[in-house]
PDB file of C-alpha atoms in Angstrom:
ATOM      1  CA  ASP R  67       0.000   0.000   0.000  1.00 62.00           C
ATOM      2  CA  GLY R  68       1.422   3.367  -1.001  1.00 71.00           C
ATOM      3  CA  GLY R  69       1.116   6.173   1.453  1.00 94.00           C
ATOM      4  CA  ILE R  70       2.460   8.187   4.322  1.00 97.00           C
ATOM      5  CA  THR R  71       2.967   6.608   7.728  1.00 97.00           C
ATOM      6  CA  GLN R  72       3.262   8.664  10.875  1.00 98.00           C
ATOM      7  CA  SER R  73       4.216   7.188  14.222  1.00 96.00           C
ATOM      8  CA  PRO R  74       3.382   7.099  16.987  1.00 96.00           C
ATOM      9  CA  LYS R  75      -0.303   7.988  16.853  1.00 96.00           C
ATOM     10  CA  TYR R  76      -0.194   9.369  20.401  1.00 96.00           C
ATOM     11  CA  LEU R  77       2.869  10.756  22.196  1.00 95.00           C
ATOM     12  CA  PHE R  78       3.280  12.134  25.685  1.00 93.00           C
ATOM     13  CA  ARG R  79       6.146  14.417  26.591  1.00 89.00           C
ATOM     14  CA  LYS R  80       7.358  15.585  29.952  1.00 90.00           C
ATOM     15  CA  GLU R  81       8.437  19.170  30.443  1.00 86.00           C
ATOM     16  CA  GLY R  82      12.016  19.704  29.233  1.00 87.00           C
ATOM     17  CA  GLN R  83      12.168  16.600  27.047  1.00 91.00           C
ATOM     18  CA  ASN R  84      12.869  16.384  23.344  1.00 94.00           C
ATOM     19  CA  VAL R  85      10.670  14.013  21.348  1.00 95.00           C
ATOM     20  CA  THR R  86      10.866  12.852  17.739  1.00 97.00           C
ATOM     21  CA  LEU R  87       7.891  12.224  15.461  1.00 98.00           C
ATOM     22  CA  SER R  88       8.379   9.821  12.582  1.00 98.00           C
ATOM     23  CA  CYS R  89       7.150  10.316   9.007  1.00 98.00           C
ATOM     24  CA  GLU R  90       7.815   7.784   6.257  1.00 98.00           C
ATOM     25  CA  GLN R  91       6.490   7.786   2.688  1.00 97.00           C
ATOM     26  CA  ASN R  92       6.717   5.169  -0.077  1.00 96.00           C
ATOM     27  CA  LEU R  93       5.244   7.364  -2.813  1.00 95.00           C
ATOM     28  CA  ASN R  94       8.657   8.338  -4.219  1.00 95.00           C
ATOM     29  CA  HIS R  95       7.825  11.991  -3.576  1.00 94.00           C
ATOM     30  CA  ASP R  96      10.572  14.608  -3.512  1.00 93.00           C
ATOM     31  CA  ALA R  97       8.829  17.138  -1.267  1.00 93.00           C
ATOM     32  CA  MET R  98       7.812  16.576   2.354  1.00 95.00           C
ATOM     33  CA  TYR R  99       6.181  18.864   4.899  1.00 95.00           C
ATOM     34  CA  TRP R 100       5.334  19.143   8.588  1.00 97.00           C
ATOM     35  CA  TYR R 101       2.240  21.030   9.743  1.00 96.00           C
ATOM     36  CA  ARG R 102       0.852  21.751  13.158  1.00 97.00           C
ATOM     37  CA  GLN R 103      -2.910  21.860  13.771  1.00 97.00           C
ATOM     38  CA  ASP R 104      -4.466  23.609  16.767  1.00 95.00           C
ATOM     39  CA  PRO R 105      -8.199  23.981  17.433  1.00 88.00           C
ATOM     40  CA  GLY R 106      -9.600  27.052  15.699  1.00 80.00           C
ATOM     41  CA  GLN R 107      -6.284  27.926  14.011  1.00 83.00           C
ATOM     42  CA  GLY R 108      -6.089  25.719  10.964  1.00 86.00           C
ATOM     43  CA  LEU R 109      -2.862  24.113   9.766  1.00 94.00           C
ATOM     44  CA  ARG R 110       0.420  25.974   9.996  1.00 94.00           C
ATOM     45  CA  LEU R 111       3.664  25.024   8.225  1.00 94.00           C
ATOM     46  CA  ILE R 112       6.601  24.104  10.485  1.00 96.00           C
ATOM     47  CA  TYR R 113       9.297  22.858   8.069  1.00 95.00           C
ATOM     48  CA  TYR R 114       9.464  21.588   4.526  1.00 94.00           C
ATOM     49  CA  SER R 115      11.970  19.778   2.359  1.00 94.00           C
ATOM     50  CA  GLN R 116      12.060  19.932  -1.423  1.00 92.00           C
ATOM     51  CA  ILE R 117      14.796  17.337  -1.821  1.00 92.00           C
ATOM     52  CA  VAL R 118      17.058  15.020   0.162  1.00 94.00           C
ATOM     53  CA  ASN R 119      19.601  16.788   2.404  1.00 95.00           C
ATOM     54  CA  ASP R 120      17.769  20.088   2.114  1.00 94.00           C
ATOM     55  CA  PHE R 121      15.054  21.624   4.291  1.00 95.00           C
ATOM     56  CA  GLN R 122      13.640  25.080   4.952  1.00 93.00           C
ATOM     57  CA  LYS R 123      11.826  26.779   7.816  1.00 93.00           C
ATOM     58  CA  GLY R 124       8.121  27.374   7.537  1.00 92.00           C
ATOM     59  CA  ASP R 125       6.004  29.897   9.404  1.00 90.00           C
ATOM     60  CA  ILE R 126       6.440  28.475  12.928  1.00 94.00           C
ATOM     61  CA  ALA R 127       9.843  26.692  12.995  1.00 95.00           C
ATOM     62  CA  GLU R 128      11.018  27.930  16.397  1.00 96.00           C
ATOM     63  CA  GLY R 129      11.469  25.063  18.853  1.00 96.00           C
ATOM     64  CA  TYR R 130      11.474  22.393  16.134  1.00 97.00           C
ATOM     65  CA  SER R 131      14.171  20.648  14.110  1.00 97.00           C
ATOM     66  CA  VAL R 132      14.132  18.244  11.146  1.00 98.00           C
ATOM     67  CA  SER R 133      16.434  16.144   9.015  1.00 97.00           C
ATOM     68  CA  ARG R 134      16.118  14.697   5.509  1.00 98.00           C
ATOM     69  CA  GLU R 135      18.827  12.074   5.132  1.00 97.00           C
ATOM     70  CA  LYS R 136      16.667   9.725   3.045  1.00 97.00           C
ATOM     71  CA  LYS R 137      14.024  10.491   0.438  1.00 97.00           C
ATOM     72  CA  GLU R 138      11.468   8.379   2.301  1.00 97.00           C
ATOM     73  CA  SER R 139      11.918   9.861   5.757  1.00 98.00           C
ATOM     74  CA  PHE R 140      11.402  13.315   7.307  1.00 98.00           C
ATOM     75  CA  PRO R 141      11.453  13.106  11.128  1.00 98.00           C
ATOM     76  CA  LEU R 142      10.446  16.079  13.268  1.00 98.00           C
ATOM     77  CA  THR R 143      11.998  16.743  16.678  1.00 97.00           C
ATOM     78  CA  VAL R 144      10.046  18.857  19.123  1.00 96.00           C
ATOM     79  CA  THR R 145      12.636  20.376  21.431  1.00 95.00           C
ATOM     80  CA  SER R 146      12.323  21.697  24.957  1.00 90.00           C
ATOM     81  CA  ALA R 147      12.507  25.196  23.456  1.00 89.00           C
ATOM     82  CA  GLN R 148       9.003  24.785  22.023  1.00 90.00           C
ATOM     83  CA  LYS R 149       6.864  26.519  24.649  1.00 88.00           C
ATOM     84  CA  ASN R 150       3.489  25.102  23.691  1.00 91.00           C
ATOM     85  CA  PRO R 151       4.023  21.763  21.954  1.00 93.00           C
ATOM     86  CA  THR R 152       0.626  20.188  22.664  1.00 95.00           C
ATOM     87  CA  ALA R 153      -0.993  19.880  19.224  1.00 96.00           C
ATOM     88  CA  PHE R 154      -1.853  17.544  16.359  1.00 97.00           C
ATOM     89  CA  TYR R 155       1.087  17.135  13.965  1.00 98.00           C
ATOM     90  CA  LEU R 156       0.563  16.243  10.322  1.00 98.00           C
ATOM     91  CA  CYS R 157       3.159  15.139   7.781  1.00 97.00           C
ATOM     92  CA  ALA R 158       2.542  15.533   4.049  1.00 96.00           C
ATOM     93  CA  SER R 159       4.309  14.848   0.787  1.00 95.00           C
ATOM     94  CA  SER R 160       3.981  15.782  -2.880  1.00 93.00           C
ATOM     95  CA  ILE R 161       5.785  14.808  -6.068  1.00 90.00           C
ATOM     96  CA  HIS R 162       7.369  18.231  -6.264  1.00 81.00           C
ATOM     97  CA  SER R 163       6.891  21.362  -4.222  1.00 70.00           C
ATOM     98  CA  ARG R 164       4.000  23.765  -4.835  1.00 69.00           C
ATOM     99  CA  ASN R 165       2.194  22.789  -8.031  1.00 72.00           C
ATOM    100  CA  THR R 166       1.339  19.195  -7.230  1.00 83.00           C
ATOM    101  CA  GLU R 167      -1.223  17.391  -5.121  1.00 89.00           C
ATOM    102  CA  ALA R 168      -0.374  16.975  -1.436  1.00 92.00           C
ATOM    103  CA  PHE R 169      -1.041  13.779   0.495  1.00 94.00           C
ATOM    104  CA  PHE R 170      -1.192  13.540   4.267  1.00 96.00           C
ATOM    105  CA  GLY R 171      -0.456  10.992   6.968  1.00 97.00           C
ATOM    106  CA  GLN R 172      -2.821  10.131   9.819  1.00 97.00           C
ATOM    107  CA  GLY R 173      -1.185  12.469  12.294  1.00 97.00           C
ATOM    108  CA  THR R 174       0.475  12.311  15.708  1.00 98.00           C
ATOM    109  CA  ARG R 175      -1.179  13.836  18.737  1.00 97.00           C
ATOM    110  CA  LEU R 176       1.452  15.195  21.126  1.00 96.00           C
ATOM    111  CA  THR R 177       0.523  16.033  24.699  1.00 95.00           C
ATOM    112  CA  VAL R 178       2.746  17.590  27.337  1.00 90.00           C
ATOM    113  CA  VAL R 179       2.240  16.037  30.775  1.00 87.00           C
TER     114      VAL R 179
ATOM    115  CA  LYS U 201       0.667  37.110   2.461  1.00 86.00           C
ATOM    116  CA  GLN U 202      -2.149  34.833   1.311  1.00 92.00           C
ATOM    117  CA  GLU U 203      -5.190  34.505   3.555  1.00 94.00           C
ATOM    118  CA  VAL U 204      -7.762  31.753   3.051  1.00 96.00           C
ATOM    119  CA  THR U 205     -11.211  32.025   4.607  1.00 97.00           C
ATOM    120  CA  GLN U 206     -13.934  29.397   4.785  1.00 97.00           C
ATOM    121  CA  ILE U 207     -17.577  30.193   5.368  1.00 94.00           C
ATOM    122  CA  PRO U 208     -19.550  28.922   7.167  1.00 93.00           C
ATOM    123  CA  ALA U 209     -17.436  27.598  10.036  1.00 95.00           C
ATOM    124  CA  ALA U 210     -20.108  25.002  10.766  1.00 96.00           C
ATOM    125  CA  LEU U 211     -23.110  23.655   8.910  1.00 96.00           C
ATOM    126  CA  SER U 212     -25.817  21.135   9.803  1.00 97.00           C
ATOM    127  CA  VAL U 213     -28.280  19.905   7.162  1.00 96.00           C
ATOM    128  CA  PRO U 214     -30.693  17.003   6.754  1.00 97.00           C
ATOM    129  CA  GLU U 215     -29.657  14.001   4.720  1.00 98.00           C
ATOM    130  CA  GLY U 216     -30.332  14.247   0.998  1.00 97.00           C
ATOM    131  CA  GLU U 217     -29.802  17.985   0.619  1.00 97.00           C
ATOM    132  CA  ASN U 218     -27.398  19.498  -1.878  1.00 97.00           C
ATOM    133  CA  LEU U 219     -24.986  21.916  -0.239  1.00 95.00           C
ATOM    134  CA  VAL U 220     -22.212  24.374  -1.019  1.00 97.00           C
ATOM    135  CA  LEU U 221     -19.094  25.101   1.013  1.00 97.00           C
ATOM    136  CA  ASN U 222     -17.262  28.341   0.328  1.00 97.00           C
ATOM    137  CA  CYS U 223     -13.561  29.189   0.256  1.00 98.00           C
ATOM    138  CA  SER U 224     -12.103  32.629  -0.500  1.00 98.00           C
ATOM    139  CA  PHE U 225      -8.498  33.697  -0.937  1.00 97.00           C
ATOM    140  CA  THR U 226      -6.892  37.135  -1.064  1.00 96.00           C
ATOM    141  CA  ASP U 227      -4.087  36.555  -3.605  1.00 93.00           C
ATOM    142  CA  SER U 228      -5.111  35.160  -6.991  1.00 93.00           C
ATOM    143  CA  ALA U 229      -1.516  34.214  -7.905  1.00 91.00           C
ATOM    144  CA  ILE U 230      -1.934  30.536  -7.122  1.00 92.00           C
ATOM    145  CA  TYR U 231      -0.784  27.307  -8.750  1.00 91.00           C
ATOM    146  CA  ASN U 232      -3.781  25.346  -7.590  1.00 92.00           C
ATOM    147  CA  LEU U 233      -6.437  24.996  -4.932  1.00 95.00           C
ATOM    148  CA  GLN U 234      -7.040  21.733  -3.097  1.00 96.00           C
ATOM    149  CA  TRP U 235     -10.019  20.524  -1.069  1.00 98.00           C
ATOM    150  CA  PHE U 236      -9.530  18.067   1.784  1.00 97.00           C
ATOM    151  CA  ARG U 237     -11.727  16.116   4.162  1.00 98.00           C
ATOM    152  CA  GLN U 238     -10.725  15.519   7.784  1.00 97.00           C
ATOM    153  CA  ASP U 239     -12.492  13.094  10.108  1.00 97.00           C
ATOM    154  CA  PRO U 240     -12.120  13.623  13.892  1.00 94.00           C
ATOM    155  CA  GLY U 241      -8.632  12.747  15.103  1.00 93.00           C
ATOM    156  CA  LYS U 242      -7.504  11.735  11.618  1.00 95.00           C
ATOM    157  CA  GLY U 243      -5.292  13.071   8.869  1.00 96.00           C
ATOM    158  CA  LEU U 244      -6.415  14.887   5.732  1.00 96.00           C
ATOM    159  CA  THR U 245      -7.838  13.063   2.719  1.00 97.00           C
ATOM    160  CA  SER U 246      -7.450  14.814  -0.625  1.00 96.00           C
ATOM    161  CA  LEU U 247     -10.794  15.242  -2.385  1.00 97.00           C
ATOM    162  CA  LEU U 248     -10.177  17.458  -5.406  1.00 97.00           C
ATOM    163  CA  LEU U 249      -7.364  19.561  -6.814  1.00 95.00           C
ATOM    164  CA  ILE U 250      -8.097  22.369  -9.264  1.00 95.00           C
ATOM    165  CA  GLN U 251      -5.214  23.786 -11.259  1.00 93.00           C
ATOM    166  CA  SER U 252      -5.185  27.561 -11.728  1.00 93.00           C
ATOM    167  CA  SER U 253      -6.028  27.132 -15.428  1.00 93.00           C
ATOM    168  CA  GLN U 254      -9.122  25.026 -14.663  1.00 95.00           C
ATOM    169  CA  ARG U 255     -12.639  26.141 -13.771  1.00 96.00           C
ATOM    170  CA  GLU U 256     -13.875  22.997 -12.055  1.00 96.00           C
ATOM    171  CA  GLN U 257     -13.210  19.394 -11.104  1.00 97.00           C
ATOM    172  CA  THR U 258     -15.655  16.596 -10.370  1.00 97.00           C
ATOM    173  CA  SER U 259     -15.398  13.358  -8.419  1.00 96.00           C
ATOM    174  CA  GLY U 260     -18.575  11.391  -7.820  1.00 97.00           C
ATOM    175  CA  ARG U 261     -21.013  13.565  -5.857  1.00 98.00           C
ATOM    176  CA  LEU U 262     -18.408  16.284  -5.364  1.00 98.00           C
ATOM    177  CA  ASN U 263     -17.822  19.234  -7.650  1.00 98.00           C
ATOM    178  CA  ALA U 264     -15.303  21.975  -6.961  1.00 98.00           C
ATOM    179  CA  SER U 265     -15.141  25.241  -8.862  1.00 98.00           C
ATOM    180  CA  LEU U 266     -12.482  27.925  -9.027  1.00 98.00           C
ATOM    181  CA  ASP U 267     -12.842  31.604  -9.916  1.00 97.00           C
ATOM    182  CA  LYS U 268      -9.412  33.205  -9.582  1.00 94.00           C
ATOM    183  CA  SER U 269     -10.591  36.670 -10.582  1.00 93.00           C
ATOM    184  CA  SER U 270     -12.958  36.839  -7.619  1.00 96.00           C
ATOM    185  CA  GLY U 271     -10.708  34.813  -5.307  1.00 97.00           C
ATOM    186  CA  ARG U 272     -13.299  32.146  -4.644  1.00 97.00           C
ATOM    187  CA  SER U 273     -13.724  28.396  -4.764  1.00 98.00           C
ATOM    188  CA  THR U 274     -16.789  26.347  -3.894  1.00 98.00           C
ATOM    189  CA  LEU U 275     -17.250  22.681  -3.042  1.00 98.00           C
ATOM    190  CA  TYR U 276     -20.653  21.353  -4.055  1.00 98.00           C
ATOM    191  CA  ILE U 277     -21.860  18.134  -2.417  1.00 98.00           C
ATOM    192  CA  ALA U 278     -24.865  16.509  -4.064  1.00 98.00           C
ATOM    193  CA  ALA U 279     -27.372  14.319  -2.245  1.00 98.00           C
ATOM    194  CA  SER U 280     -25.590  14.531   1.095  1.00 97.00           C
ATOM    195  CA  GLN U 281     -25.271  11.438   3.295  1.00 97.00           C
ATOM    196  CA  PRO U 282     -24.461  10.989   7.015  1.00 97.00           C
ATOM    197  CA  GLY U 283     -21.077   9.602   5.960  1.00 97.00           C
ATOM    198  CA  ASP U 284     -20.227  13.008   4.517  1.00 98.00           C
ATOM    199  CA  SER U 285     -20.058  14.414   8.052  1.00 98.00           C
ATOM    200  CA  ALA U 286     -16.531  15.728   8.557  1.00 98.00           C
ATOM    201  CA  THR U 287     -14.485  18.925   8.467  1.00 97.00           C
ATOM    202  CA  TYR U 288     -13.736  20.191   4.972  1.00 98.00           C
ATOM    203  CA  LEU U 289     -10.591  22.244   4.384  1.00 97.00           C
ATOM    204  CA  CYS U 290      -9.462  24.203   1.373  1.00 97.00           C
ATOM    205  CA  ALA U 291      -5.832  25.137   0.748  1.00 95.00           C
ATOM    206  CA  SER U 292      -4.006  27.198  -1.876  1.00 94.00           C
ATOM    207  CA  SER U 293      -0.586  26.587  -3.369  1.00 90.00           C
ATOM    208  CA  ASP U 294       0.760  30.121  -3.754  1.00 88.00           C
ATOM    209  CA  LYS U 295       3.148  31.461  -6.356  1.00 83.00           C
ATOM    210  CA  TYR U 296       4.506  34.149  -4.067  1.00 74.00           C
ATOM    211  CA  SER U 297       4.674  32.813  -0.520  1.00 64.00           C
ATOM    212  CA  GLY U 298       5.443  35.353   2.151  1.00 54.00           C
ATOM    213  CA  GLY U 299       9.036  35.013   3.359  1.00 48.00           C
ATOM    214  CA  GLY U 300       9.750  32.455   0.665  1.00 50.00           C
ATOM    215  CA  ALA U 301       8.180  29.605   2.586  1.00 57.00           C
ATOM    216  CA  ASP U 302       6.749  26.735   0.569  1.00 73.00           C
ATOM    217  CA  GLY U 303       3.723  24.616   1.439  1.00 83.00           C
ATOM    218  CA  LEU U 304      -0.011  25.218   1.370  1.00 91.00           C
ATOM    219  CA  THR U 305      -2.069  28.021   2.917  1.00 93.00           C
ATOM    220  CA  PHE U 306      -5.082  26.555   4.684  1.00 95.00           C
ATOM    221  CA  GLY U 307      -8.470  27.864   5.681  1.00 96.00           C
ATOM    222  CA  LYS U 308      -9.799  26.955   9.115  1.00 96.00           C
ATOM    223  CA  GLY U 309     -12.358  24.569   7.684  1.00 96.00           C
ATOM    224  CA  THR U 310     -16.106  24.023   7.630  1.00 97.00           C
ATOM    225  CA  HIS U 311     -17.424  21.473  10.133  1.00 97.00           C
ATOM    226  CA  LEU U 312     -20.255  19.666   8.366  1.00 98.00           C
ATOM    227  CA  ILE U 313     -22.927  17.530  10.030  1.00 98.00           C
ATOM    228  CA  ILE U 314     -25.426  15.596   7.943  1.00 97.00           C
ATOM    229  CA  GLN U 315     -28.463  14.650  10.018  1.00 97.00           C
ATOM    230  CA  PRO U 316     -29.925  11.170   9.274  1.00 94.00           C
TER     231      PRO U 316
END
């Protein structure tokens, strides 16, 4: 089955911890994205990558980090510097950036305890 | 910077009705506009993508239109069913993203309830 797999589905983080969210795709897409979704605010872009070994900040990158060492994988680390990390995180991919259809994973819900 | 607005924020209609969801955007310089469906606690499912050169796209009971000159897109759902209950999001792929950032600009969605 082709698609985007995010894991885990639920994640709990203690104050001061770093956590990493996984995103894997087998669609052979070049571009990958991370969005954050909060109630009443819509989706906001955290980071994106147009190609392997390259990534760019989105609108709300502070407190987050990413890597793109393989075409299939684009993990997101939520660092202790992120002041309000509780949210629903969505990973997406597209064949190329911008002018192609985007496909999304099932999301990871992160809660700070 | 592009702004995408969806009206209404919530809508409840009886089963069988035809309905229209609205999406407006402030910058007409877009590559495409995409409509998504989101079920509670789930990811986004792509419904329709309209390229900037197209006027509409159809898939089953869904029809999406695009009018770049007025900055509007509509999603028409025919013969609504309880299974259509979900949040519907529209998103633009912009030619001139503020700050150079890539990705889509999303509206906040319309929460749709179809009453059996």
